[in-house]
Amino acid sequence: MYGYDDFGLYIGGAWGPSGGGRVKEVFDPATEEVLGTVPDATPEDLDRALASAERGFSVWRRVQPWERAAKLRKVADLIRERIEPYSKIMSAESGKPLAESRGEWGATADQFEWYAEETKRIYGQLIEGREPDVRLSVIYQPVGVVAALSAWNFPALLPARKVAAALGAGCSVVLKPAGETPATAMAIVQACADAGLPEGAVNLVTGNSSKISEHLIRSPIVRKVSLTGSVPVGKQILKLAAEGVKKVSMELGGHAPVLVFDDADVRQAAETSAATKFRNCGQVCISPSRFFVHERVYDEFADSFVAAVKKLKLGRFDQDGVNLGPLANQRGLDNAKALVEDAVDKGAELLAGGQQPAGFNRGYFFEPTVLGRTPDEARVMIDEPFGPVAPLTTFSDFDEVISRANGVPFGLAGYVFTKSLRMAAQASEALEVGMVGVNDMMLAAAEIPFGGVKESGMGREGGSLGIKDYLEPKYVKTRL
């Protein structure tokens, strides 16, 4: 339906090239071939986008909630109508199987539908005054122009969480998608345009990520920054935002512990864990990535986990039966190799995978890999793997496993498998994370607050809390 030639920079309600005429190539991670090119924005392009967003904010903030809601719901409807062509764009750019792309576009539409409803429910507050002729109230107003910086692993859902929430609050947006997956984000912007959003409410720029981020954040026009990315990038963005005292929310990844207690349904835990771990080739911020299994059930879990993993089929998204695609780039492939080599050198058992698959001469493919009895000092137990590498280890008691699970600077998600309500409650409360799944790993949904603690970030996306990060409370005292 759409290709790179249909898109470009989206500024002032129109697609166009970079003012400097420069472009960046986008590659298919399954073949390493060029899919197309996108504009490499100049500083002048960025200033045009900022000016457009400033004008757009002055218009959009005055659109009444019910009208804003109707337009956001129209965006959701258009995305659902276009799921098939949009999914092909996403799969070509990201490498993920078509079924995963369809699911992500459905979740993307849900974000716009959710915030269409939330925009009508931005409630203020009345406070009893101390004197009979005094009235105290709190109202919420949009924070202003938002710089939305997104990642490539969920190239539609991640931008949608930012764009839909910002628009629902009455803000305008300058969106910078990841260089690996720009056309997916461009498809969202096209849906916004087709839904009748006013000129300047949504803008999109592509090019050098670090230069664009710095330019946008240093601008006094931007009042809010929303980022999904790595911890190092998040720390740099936070420093830049601090110079202008800008409102910030960020989701910076995680290293999710999985606690499998000895009373769990072990086979169900293993099969659920394997299916979730290798979704999107393990490139998921809430991916289960450290498997702590009680020593009494470890062998059963490991056998079931490996059996499930061996059923996965690698390939390009348009090949029959494929449920595991390539990593997004060469960096990811090199990292997966290094993590496996380090773990094995430190004593881990290689239970499955561990190398690039035979017969794949091109593309960033890596076998789904399972490491057994992985020592805590292995890098894969310390650094976020963000790839198809699953380290298993054992534990013997509750306090021990909680201490080990909490022993990293990340705190996004955690998972618990047990039949005991007491154990589920105690483990959920003890894990230092923003989200916990008990006997379930599908956490993300439009209606829940998505986010973490510690170095996994700040703020929440989604749920009734998500829109708050794009609003500022204003207190008004009136004496009659």
Short mmCIF file of C-alpha atoms in Angstrom, two decimals:
data_model
loop_
_atom_site.label_atom_id
_atom_site.label_comp_id
_atom_site.label_asym_id
_atom_site.label_seq_id
_atom_site.Cartn_x
_atom_site.Cartn_y
_atom_site.Cartn_z
CA MET A 1 0.00 0.00 0.00
CA TYR A 2 2.81 2.38 0.89
CA GLY A 3 6.52 2.41 0.24
CA TYR A 4 9.45 4.66 1.05
CA ASP A 5 8.70 6.82 -2.00
CA ASP A 6 5.35 7.76 -0.47
CA PHE A 7 6.92 9.14 2.70
CA GLY A 8 9.81 11.34 3.83
CA LEU A 9 9.97 14.04 6.47
CA TYR A 10 6.50 15.01 7.64
CA ILE A 11 6.47 18.72 8.48
CA GLY A 12 3.58 21.18 8.36
CA GLY A 13 1.14 18.55 7.13
CA ALA A 14 3.17 17.43 4.10
CA TRP A 15 5.72 14.75 3.20
CA GLY A 16 8.96 15.95 1.70
CA PRO A 17 12.71 15.41 1.28
CA SER A 18 15.52 16.78 3.38
CA GLY A 19 16.48 20.34 2.59
CA GLY A 20 20.01 19.13 2.02
CA GLY A 21 18.94 16.31 -0.27
CA ARG A 22 20.75 13.72 1.83
CA VAL A 23 19.30 10.26 2.49
CA LYS A 24 19.93 7.22 4.68
CA GLU A 25 19.51 3.63 3.56
CA VAL A 26 17.19 1.15 5.28
CA PHE A 27 18.10 -2.54 5.17
CA ASP A 28 16.21 -5.81 5.27
CA PRO A 29 17.74 -7.66 8.26
CA ALA A 30 16.92 -11.03 6.68
CA THR A 31 18.79 -10.38 3.42
CA GLU A 32 20.98 -7.33 4.18
CA GLU A 33 19.60 -5.77 0.98
CA VAL A 34 18.51 -2.13 0.76
CA LEU A 35 14.76 -1.69 1.17
CA GLY A 36 14.80 2.02 0.41
CA THR A 37 16.00 5.39 1.62
CA VAL A 38 14.69 8.06 3.97
CA PRO A 39 15.68 11.72 4.32
CA ASP A 40 18.60 12.72 6.52
CA ALA A 41 17.22 15.83 8.20
CA THR A 42 19.34 18.98 8.37
CA PRO A 43 19.27 21.42 11.32
CA GLU A 44 17.08 23.66 9.17
CA ASP A 45 14.64 20.77 8.65
CA LEU A 46 14.48 20.24 12.40
CA ASP A 47 13.80 23.92 13.00
CA ARG A 48 10.94 23.74 10.49
CA ALA A 49 9.54 20.71 12.31
CA LEU A 50 9.77 22.49 15.66
CA ALA A 51 8.07 25.60 14.30
CA SER A 52 5.36 23.42 12.76
CA ALA A 53 4.81 21.65 16.08
CA GLU A 54 4.62 24.98 17.90
CA ARG A 55 1.92 26.18 15.52
CA GLY A 56 0.18 22.83 15.68
CA PHE A 57 0.10 22.94 19.48
CA SER A 58 -1.61 26.34 19.46
CA VAL A 59 -4.39 24.81 17.32
CA TRP A 60 -4.67 21.26 18.69
CA ARG A 61 -4.76 22.24 22.37
CA ARG A 62 -7.96 24.21 21.66
CA VAL A 63 -9.73 21.29 20.01
CA GLN A 64 -12.34 20.11 22.49
CA PRO A 65 -11.94 16.65 24.07
CA TRP A 66 -14.83 14.96 22.28
CA GLU A 67 -13.53 16.15 18.90
CA ARG A 68 -9.99 15.07 19.77
CA ALA A 69 -11.40 11.70 20.79
CA ALA A 70 -13.20 11.26 17.47
CA LYS A 71 -10.04 11.93 15.49
CA LEU A 72 -7.93 9.55 17.58
CA ARG A 73 -10.55 6.85 17.22
CA LYS A 74 -10.45 7.41 13.47
CA VAL A 75 -6.69 6.80 13.55
CA ALA A 76 -7.35 3.47 15.29
CA ASP A 77 -9.95 2.53 12.69
CA LEU A 78 -7.62 3.35 9.79
CA ILE A 79 -4.79 1.30 11.27
CA ARG A 80 -7.08 -1.70 11.66
CA GLU A 81 -8.22 -1.33 8.04
CA ARG A 82 -4.60 -1.28 6.88
CA ILE A 83 -3.15 -4.05 9.04
CA GLU A 84 -2.15 -6.30 6.13
CA PRO A 85 -0.11 -3.80 4.08
CA TYR A 86 1.24 -2.16 7.23
CA SER A 87 2.35 -5.55 8.57
CA LYS A 88 4.37 -6.24 5.43
CA ILE A 89 6.17 -2.92 5.87
CA MET A 90 6.97 -3.75 9.50
CA SER A 91 8.13 -7.29 8.83
CA ALA A 92 10.37 -6.21 5.96
CA GLU A 93 12.06 -3.57 8.14
CA SER A 94 12.25 -5.40 11.46
CA GLY A 95 12.48 -9.03 10.36
CA LYS A 96 9.70 -10.20 12.66
CA PRO A 97 7.21 -12.81 11.39
CA LEU A 98 3.96 -11.52 9.88
CA ALA A 99 1.87 -12.90 12.74
CA GLU A 100 3.86 -10.80 15.21
CA SER A 101 3.54 -7.71 13.01
CA ARG A 102 -0.22 -8.15 12.75
CA GLY A 103 -0.44 -8.46 16.51
CA GLU A 104 1.64 -5.34 17.03
CA TRP A 105 -0.49 -3.28 14.66
CA GLY A 106 -3.57 -4.43 16.56
CA ALA A 107 -1.97 -3.27 19.80
CA THR A 108 -1.03 0.01 18.10
CA ALA A 109 -4.64 0.64 17.16
CA ASP A 110 -5.60 -0.14 20.76
CA GLN A 111 -3.33 2.68 21.96
CA PHE A 112 -5.15 5.23 19.84
CA GLU A 113 -8.55 3.86 20.88
CA TRP A 114 -7.55 3.95 24.56
CA TYR A 115 -6.34 7.55 24.44
CA ALA A 116 -9.38 8.56 22.42
CA GLU A 117 -11.31 7.58 25.55
CA GLU A 118 -8.81 8.99 28.06
CA THR A 119 -8.83 12.43 26.46
CA LYS A 120 -12.45 12.75 27.65
CA ARG A 121 -11.45 11.80 31.19
CA ILE A 122 -8.80 14.36 32.12
CA TYR A 123 -10.37 15.16 35.45
CA GLY A 124 -9.50 18.14 37.62
CA GLN A 125 -10.03 18.47 41.35
CA LEU A 126 -12.02 20.68 43.75
CA ILE A 127 -10.61 21.25 47.22
CA GLU A 128 -12.55 22.61 50.20
CA GLY A 129 -11.26 26.07 51.10
CA ARG A 130 -10.57 27.15 54.68
CA GLU A 131 -12.85 30.16 54.29
CA PRO A 132 -16.45 30.21 53.00
CA ASP A 133 -15.67 32.67 50.18
CA VAL A 134 -12.61 30.80 48.86
CA ARG A 135 -12.65 28.22 46.09
CA LEU A 136 -9.66 25.97 45.38
CA SER A 137 -9.31 23.94 42.21
CA VAL A 138 -6.76 22.01 40.14
CA ILE A 139 -6.95 21.80 36.36
CA TYR A 140 -4.74 19.83 33.97
CA GLN A 141 -3.29 21.41 30.83
CA PRO A 142 -1.14 19.94 28.02
CA VAL A 143 2.57 20.31 28.67
CA GLY A 144 3.34 21.55 25.15
CA VAL A 145 5.44 20.29 22.24
CA VAL A 146 6.70 16.73 22.75
CA ALA A 147 9.88 15.20 21.34
CA ALA A 148 9.11 11.49 20.94
CA LEU A 149 12.18 9.30 20.45
CA SER A 150 11.46 5.67 19.68
CA ALA A 151 13.21 2.32 19.22
CA TRP A 152 13.15 -0.30 16.45
CA ASN A 153 12.08 -3.47 18.26
CA PHE A 154 8.39 -2.51 18.33
CA PRO A 155 8.39 0.09 15.58
CA ALA A 156 4.64 0.82 15.67
CA LEU A 157 3.64 0.18 19.28
CA LEU A 158 6.41 2.25 20.85
CA PRO A 159 5.73 5.41 18.80
CA ALA A 160 1.97 4.92 19.29
CA ARG A 161 2.30 4.92 23.09
CA LYS A 162 3.91 8.35 22.84
CA VAL A 163 2.00 9.91 19.97
CA ALA A 164 -1.47 8.77 21.08
CA ALA A 165 -0.93 9.85 24.70
CA ALA A 166 0.50 13.22 23.69
CA LEU A 167 -2.33 13.91 21.25
CA GLY A 168 -4.90 12.77 23.78
CA ALA A 169 -3.53 15.30 26.26
CA GLY A 170 -3.68 18.09 23.67
CA CYS A 171 0.06 18.22 22.91
CA SER A 172 1.73 18.29 19.52
CA VAL A 173 4.57 15.93 18.61
CA VAL A 174 7.85 15.74 16.74
CA LEU A 175 8.49 12.02 16.28
CA LYS A 176 11.95 10.57 15.61
CA PRO A 177 11.63 6.86 14.75
CA ALA A 178 14.51 4.40 14.78
CA GLY A 179 16.70 4.34 11.68
CA GLU A 180 16.12 0.61 11.21
CA THR A 181 12.31 0.90 10.97
CA PRO A 182 11.26 4.38 9.79
CA ALA A 183 8.50 3.46 7.33
CA THR A 184 6.48 1.75 10.07
CA ALA A 185 6.34 4.99 12.05
CA MET A 186 5.61 6.90 8.86
CA ALA A 187 2.57 4.69 8.33
CA ILE A 188 1.25 5.80 11.74
CA VAL A 189 1.74 9.45 10.81
CA GLN A 190 -0.07 8.88 7.51
CA ALA A 191 -3.02 7.42 9.43
CA CYS A 192 -3.02 10.51 11.66
CA ALA A 193 -3.06 12.75 8.59
CA ASP A 194 -5.85 10.77 6.95
CA ALA A 195 -7.88 10.97 10.17
CA GLY A 196 -7.93 14.77 9.84
CA LEU A 197 -5.53 15.91 12.54
CA PRO A 198 -4.64 19.58 12.05
CA GLU A 199 -1.42 20.62 10.36
CA GLY A 200 1.52 20.52 12.75
CA ALA A 201 -0.11 18.33 15.40
CA VAL A 202 2.16 15.46 14.32
CA ASN A 203 5.55 15.86 12.67
CA LEU A 204 8.20 13.26 11.79
CA VAL A 205 11.92 13.56 11.15
CA THR A 206 14.54 10.97 10.20
CA GLY A 207 18.32 10.92 10.05
CA ASN A 208 21.17 10.91 12.56
CA SER A 209 19.58 9.92 15.87
CA SER A 210 22.02 11.57 18.24
CA LYS A 211 22.14 14.86 16.32
CA ILE A 212 18.36 15.01 15.96
CA SER A 213 17.77 14.19 19.62
CA GLU A 214 20.18 16.86 20.81
CA HIS A 215 18.76 19.50 18.47
CA LEU A 216 15.17 18.82 19.53
CA ILE A 217 15.88 18.63 23.24
CA ARG A 218 17.99 21.80 23.29
CA SER A 219 15.17 23.75 21.63
CA PRO A 220 13.08 25.85 24.03
CA ILE A 221 10.04 24.87 21.96
CA VAL A 222 10.16 21.28 23.28
CA ARG A 223 8.72 20.97 26.80
CA LYS A 224 8.46 17.20 27.13
CA VAL A 225 10.76 14.35 26.05
CA SER A 226 9.64 10.74 25.80
CA LEU A 227 12.22 8.06 25.04
CA THR A 228 12.31 4.31 24.56
CA GLY A 229 15.91 3.17 24.29
CA SER A 230 18.99 1.84 26.04
CA VAL A 231 20.18 2.87 29.49
CA PRO A 232 23.28 4.72 28.17
CA VAL A 233 21.16 6.68 25.68
CA GLY A 234 18.61 7.42 28.39
CA LYS A 235 21.27 8.87 30.67
CA GLN A 236 22.48 11.18 27.89
CA ILE A 237 18.94 12.30 27.10
CA LEU A 238 18.30 12.96 30.78
CA LYS A 239 21.37 15.19 31.00
CA LEU A 240 20.27 17.17 27.95
CA ALA A 241 16.72 17.54 29.26
CA ALA A 242 18.02 18.70 32.63
CA GLU A 243 19.64 21.74 31.00
CA GLY A 244 16.22 22.98 29.96
CA VAL A 245 14.35 21.54 32.98
CA LYS A 246 12.08 19.58 30.65
CA LYS A 247 9.53 16.98 31.64
CA VAL A 248 10.89 13.49 30.85
CA SER A 249 9.55 9.96 30.68
CA MET A 250 11.65 7.06 29.53
CA GLU A 251 11.60 3.28 29.26
CA LEU A 252 15.14 1.99 29.11
CA GLY A 253 14.94 -1.75 28.86
CA GLY A 254 15.32 -4.48 31.44
CA HIS A 255 16.69 -7.88 32.34
CA ALA A 256 13.58 -9.70 33.51
CA PRO A 257 14.01 -12.47 36.09
CA VAL A 258 11.78 -15.54 35.89
CA LEU A 259 11.21 -17.36 39.19
CA VAL A 260 9.98 -20.94 38.77
CA PHE A 261 9.13 -22.37 42.19
CA ASP A 262 8.97 -26.09 42.89
CA ASP A 263 5.17 -26.14 43.15
CA ALA A 264 4.69 -24.61 39.67
CA ASP A 265 3.18 -26.31 36.65
CA VAL A 266 6.67 -26.86 35.28
CA ARG A 267 5.77 -27.82 31.73
CA GLN A 268 3.42 -24.87 31.35
CA ALA A 269 6.08 -22.56 32.80
CA ALA A 270 8.71 -23.89 30.38
CA GLU A 271 6.54 -23.71 27.27
CA THR A 272 5.24 -20.23 28.13
CA SER A 273 8.77 -19.04 28.85
CA ALA A 274 10.19 -20.41 25.60
CA ALA A 275 7.43 -18.91 23.47
CA THR A 276 7.78 -15.52 25.13
CA LYS A 277 11.57 -15.45 25.31
CA PHE A 278 12.03 -15.87 21.57
CA ARG A 279 9.24 -13.53 20.48
CA ASN A 280 10.75 -10.90 18.18
CA CYS A 281 14.02 -12.88 18.36
CA GLY A 282 14.36 -11.97 22.04
CA GLN A 283 14.46 -8.24 21.22
CA VAL A 284 11.78 -7.26 23.73
CA CYS A 285 12.41 -4.98 26.68
CA ILE A 286 10.23 -7.13 28.96
CA SER A 287 11.55 -10.39 27.51
CA PRO A 288 12.12 -13.04 30.18
CA SER A 289 15.89 -13.13 30.22
CA ARG A 290 17.17 -14.76 33.44
CA PHE A 291 15.53 -18.06 34.37
CA PHE A 292 15.85 -18.99 38.05
CA VAL A 293 14.44 -22.51 38.44
CA HIS A 294 14.12 -24.32 41.76
CA GLU A 295 16.70 -27.09 41.92
CA ARG A 296 14.03 -29.76 42.49
CA VAL A 297 12.35 -29.04 39.14
CA TYR A 298 15.29 -27.72 37.12
CA ASP A 299 15.83 -30.80 34.95
CA GLU A 300 12.16 -31.07 34.04
CA PHE A 301 12.00 -27.36 33.18
CA ALA A 302 15.20 -27.44 31.12
CA ASP A 303 14.07 -30.48 29.12
CA SER A 304 10.65 -28.96 28.35
CA PHE A 305 12.18 -25.57 27.53
CA VAL A 306 14.70 -27.04 25.08
CA ALA A 307 12.03 -29.22 23.45
CA ALA A 308 9.87 -26.13 22.83
CA VAL A 309 12.81 -24.16 21.46
CA LYS A 310 13.73 -26.88 18.97
CA LYS A 311 10.29 -26.52 17.36
CA LEU A 312 10.98 -22.93 16.32
CA LYS A 313 11.60 -22.26 12.63
CA LEU A 314 13.92 -19.48 11.47
CA GLY A 315 13.48 -17.58 8.23
CA ARG A 316 12.28 -14.44 6.48
CA PHE A 317 8.77 -13.28 7.31
CA ASP A 318 7.32 -14.30 3.95
CA GLN A 319 8.44 -17.94 4.21
CA ASP A 320 5.92 -20.59 5.31
CA GLY A 321 5.91 -21.67 8.93
CA VAL A 322 8.48 -19.12 10.11
CA ASN A 323 8.06 -18.01 13.74
CA LEU A 324 11.56 -16.65 14.40
CA GLY A 325 13.17 -13.96 12.29
CA PRO A 326 16.63 -12.38 12.29
CA LEU A 327 18.11 -9.92 14.74
CA ALA A 328 17.65 -6.32 13.66
CA ASN A 329 21.29 -5.50 12.91
CA GLN A 330 24.90 -6.67 12.99
CA ARG A 331 25.37 -5.25 16.51
CA GLY A 332 22.74 -7.61 17.85
CA LEU A 333 24.25 -10.60 16.09
CA ASP A 334 27.75 -9.83 17.38
CA ASN A 335 26.39 -9.36 20.90
CA ALA A 336 24.57 -12.72 20.88
CA LYS A 337 27.73 -14.52 19.79
CA ALA A 338 29.79 -12.80 22.48
CA LEU A 339 27.29 -13.56 25.26
CA VAL A 340 27.23 -17.28 24.41
CA GLU A 341 31.00 -17.52 24.17
CA ASP A 342 31.45 -15.75 27.51
CA ALA A 343 28.87 -17.91 29.29
CA VAL A 344 30.33 -21.19 28.02
CA ASP A 345 33.83 -20.04 28.94
CA LYS A 346 32.57 -19.43 32.48
CA GLY A 347 31.02 -22.87 32.82
CA ALA A 348 27.51 -22.71 31.34
CA GLU A 349 26.20 -25.75 29.48
CA LEU A 350 25.15 -25.23 25.87
CA LEU A 351 21.77 -27.00 25.71
CA ALA A 352 20.59 -25.70 22.32
CA GLY A 353 21.73 -23.40 19.52
CA GLY A 354 24.71 -21.18 20.05
CA GLN A 355 25.71 -20.25 16.51
CA GLN A 356 24.56 -18.83 13.20
CA PRO A 357 22.33 -21.43 11.50
CA ALA A 358 23.57 -23.47 8.58
CA GLY A 359 22.17 -22.46 5.23
CA PHE A 360 21.73 -18.79 6.12
CA ASN A 361 24.46 -17.04 4.16
CA ARG A 362 22.94 -13.58 4.54
CA GLY A 363 20.95 -11.84 7.22
CA TYR A 364 21.42 -11.44 10.96
CA PHE A 365 20.17 -14.88 11.96
CA PHE A 366 21.21 -16.64 15.16
CA GLU A 367 19.95 -19.94 16.47
CA PRO A 368 17.61 -19.80 19.48
CA THR A 369 20.07 -20.60 22.24
CA VAL A 370 19.62 -22.15 25.69
CA LEU A 371 22.37 -22.06 28.30
CA GLY A 372 22.12 -24.43 31.28
CA ARG A 373 23.35 -23.90 34.85
CA THR A 374 24.61 -20.46 33.91
CA PRO A 375 26.83 -18.86 36.57
CA ASP A 376 25.77 -15.49 37.95
CA GLU A 377 29.06 -13.92 36.85
CA ALA A 378 28.39 -14.64 33.16
CA ARG A 379 27.72 -11.46 31.17
CA VAL A 380 24.35 -12.76 30.00
CA MET A 381 23.18 -12.76 33.64
CA ILE A 382 24.35 -9.17 34.15
CA ASP A 383 23.83 -7.33 30.84
CA GLU A 384 20.51 -7.18 29.02
CA PRO A 385 20.92 -9.79 26.23
CA PHE A 386 18.29 -8.36 23.84
CA GLY A 387 18.61 -11.40 21.65
CA PRO A 388 17.72 -15.10 21.33
CA VAL A 389 19.85 -16.30 24.25
CA ALA A 390 18.17 -17.83 27.33
CA PRO A 391 20.30 -18.50 30.43
CA LEU A 392 18.91 -21.03 32.94
CA THR A 393 20.16 -21.41 36.49
CA THR A 394 19.01 -22.98 39.78
CA PHE A 395 18.04 -21.71 43.22
CA SER A 396 17.22 -23.34 46.55
CA ASP A 397 15.30 -20.85 48.72
CA PHE A 398 13.16 -17.71 48.51
CA ASP A 399 15.50 -15.12 50.03
CA GLU A 400 18.38 -16.32 47.89
CA VAL A 401 16.53 -16.06 44.59
CA ILE A 402 15.01 -12.66 45.39
CA SER A 403 18.46 -11.30 46.22
CA ARG A 404 19.90 -12.63 42.96
CA ALA A 405 16.91 -11.49 40.89
CA ASN A 406 17.21 -7.95 42.29
CA GLY A 407 20.98 -7.88 41.90
CA VAL A 408 21.08 -5.92 38.63
CA PRO A 409 20.43 -2.20 38.03
CA PHE A 410 17.40 -2.96 35.82
CA GLY A 411 13.83 -3.12 37.10
CA LEU A 412 11.31 -3.29 34.27
CA ALA A 413 9.50 -6.64 34.49
CA GLY A 414 9.64 -9.91 36.39
CA TYR A 415 7.78 -13.21 36.26
CA VAL A 416 6.71 -15.76 38.85
CA PHE A 417 5.46 -19.31 38.35
CA THR A 418 3.79 -20.92 41.36
CA LYS A 419 0.47 -22.45 42.44
CA SER A 420 0.69 -20.78 45.85
CA LEU A 421 -1.19 -17.51 46.30
CA ARG A 422 1.06 -16.70 49.26
CA MET A 423 4.23 -17.27 47.23
CA ALA A 424 2.86 -15.29 44.29
CA ALA A 425 2.06 -12.31 46.52
CA GLN A 426 5.35 -12.40 48.39
CA ALA A 427 7.49 -12.75 45.27
CA SER A 428 5.55 -10.06 43.37
CA GLU A 429 6.02 -7.61 46.22
CA ALA A 430 9.70 -8.46 46.72
CA LEU A 431 10.82 -8.12 43.09
CA GLU A 432 12.23 -4.65 42.35
CA VAL A 433 10.40 -4.14 39.06
CA GLY A 434 7.58 -2.04 37.65
CA MET A 435 5.54 -4.99 36.36
CA VAL A 436 5.08 -8.61 37.42
CA GLY A 437 3.44 -11.49 35.59
CA VAL A 438 2.26 -14.44 37.71
CA ASN A 439 1.87 -17.63 35.63
CA ASP A 440 1.59 -15.33 32.61
CA MET A 441 4.04 -13.36 30.50
CA MET A 442 1.92 -11.23 28.17
CA LEU A 443 2.03 -8.01 30.17
CA ALA A 444 1.69 -5.21 27.63
CA ALA A 445 -1.77 -3.80 26.89
CA ALA A 446 -3.21 -0.35 26.30
CA GLU A 447 -5.04 -0.35 29.63
CA ILE A 448 -2.05 -1.10 31.89
CA PRO A 449 0.71 1.25 33.16
CA PHE A 450 3.88 0.12 31.35
CA GLY A 451 7.21 1.12 32.87
CA GLY A 452 9.96 0.29 35.30
CA VAL A 453 12.05 1.32 38.28
CA LYS A 454 15.78 1.77 38.95
CA GLU A 455 17.70 2.18 35.68
CA SER A 456 14.79 0.87 33.63
CA GLY A 457 13.39 4.36 33.49
CA MET A 458 10.77 6.71 34.87
CA GLY A 459 7.13 7.42 34.18
CA ARG A 460 4.48 5.11 32.78
CA GLU A 461 3.00 4.58 29.32
CA GLY A 462 -0.54 3.30 28.92
CA GLY A 463 -3.37 2.94 31.37
CA SER A 464 -5.03 5.82 33.19
CA LEU A 465 -1.57 7.00 34.32
CA GLY A 466 -0.11 7.29 30.81
CA ILE A 467 -1.74 10.57 29.88
CA LYS A 468 -0.55 12.24 33.11
CA ASP A 469 3.02 12.47 31.81
CA TYR A 470 1.78 14.84 29.09
CA LEU A 471 -0.17 17.12 31.41
CA GLU A 472 0.73 19.79 33.94
CA PRO A 473 -1.48 20.45 36.96
CA LYS A 474 -2.43 24.07 37.60
CA TYR A 475 -3.80 25.18 40.95
CA VAL A 476 -6.30 28.06 40.99
CA LYS A 477 -7.42 29.92 44.13
CA THR A 478 -10.44 32.20 43.79
CA ARG A 479 -11.80 34.56 46.45
CA LEU A 480 -15.40 35.40 45.73
#
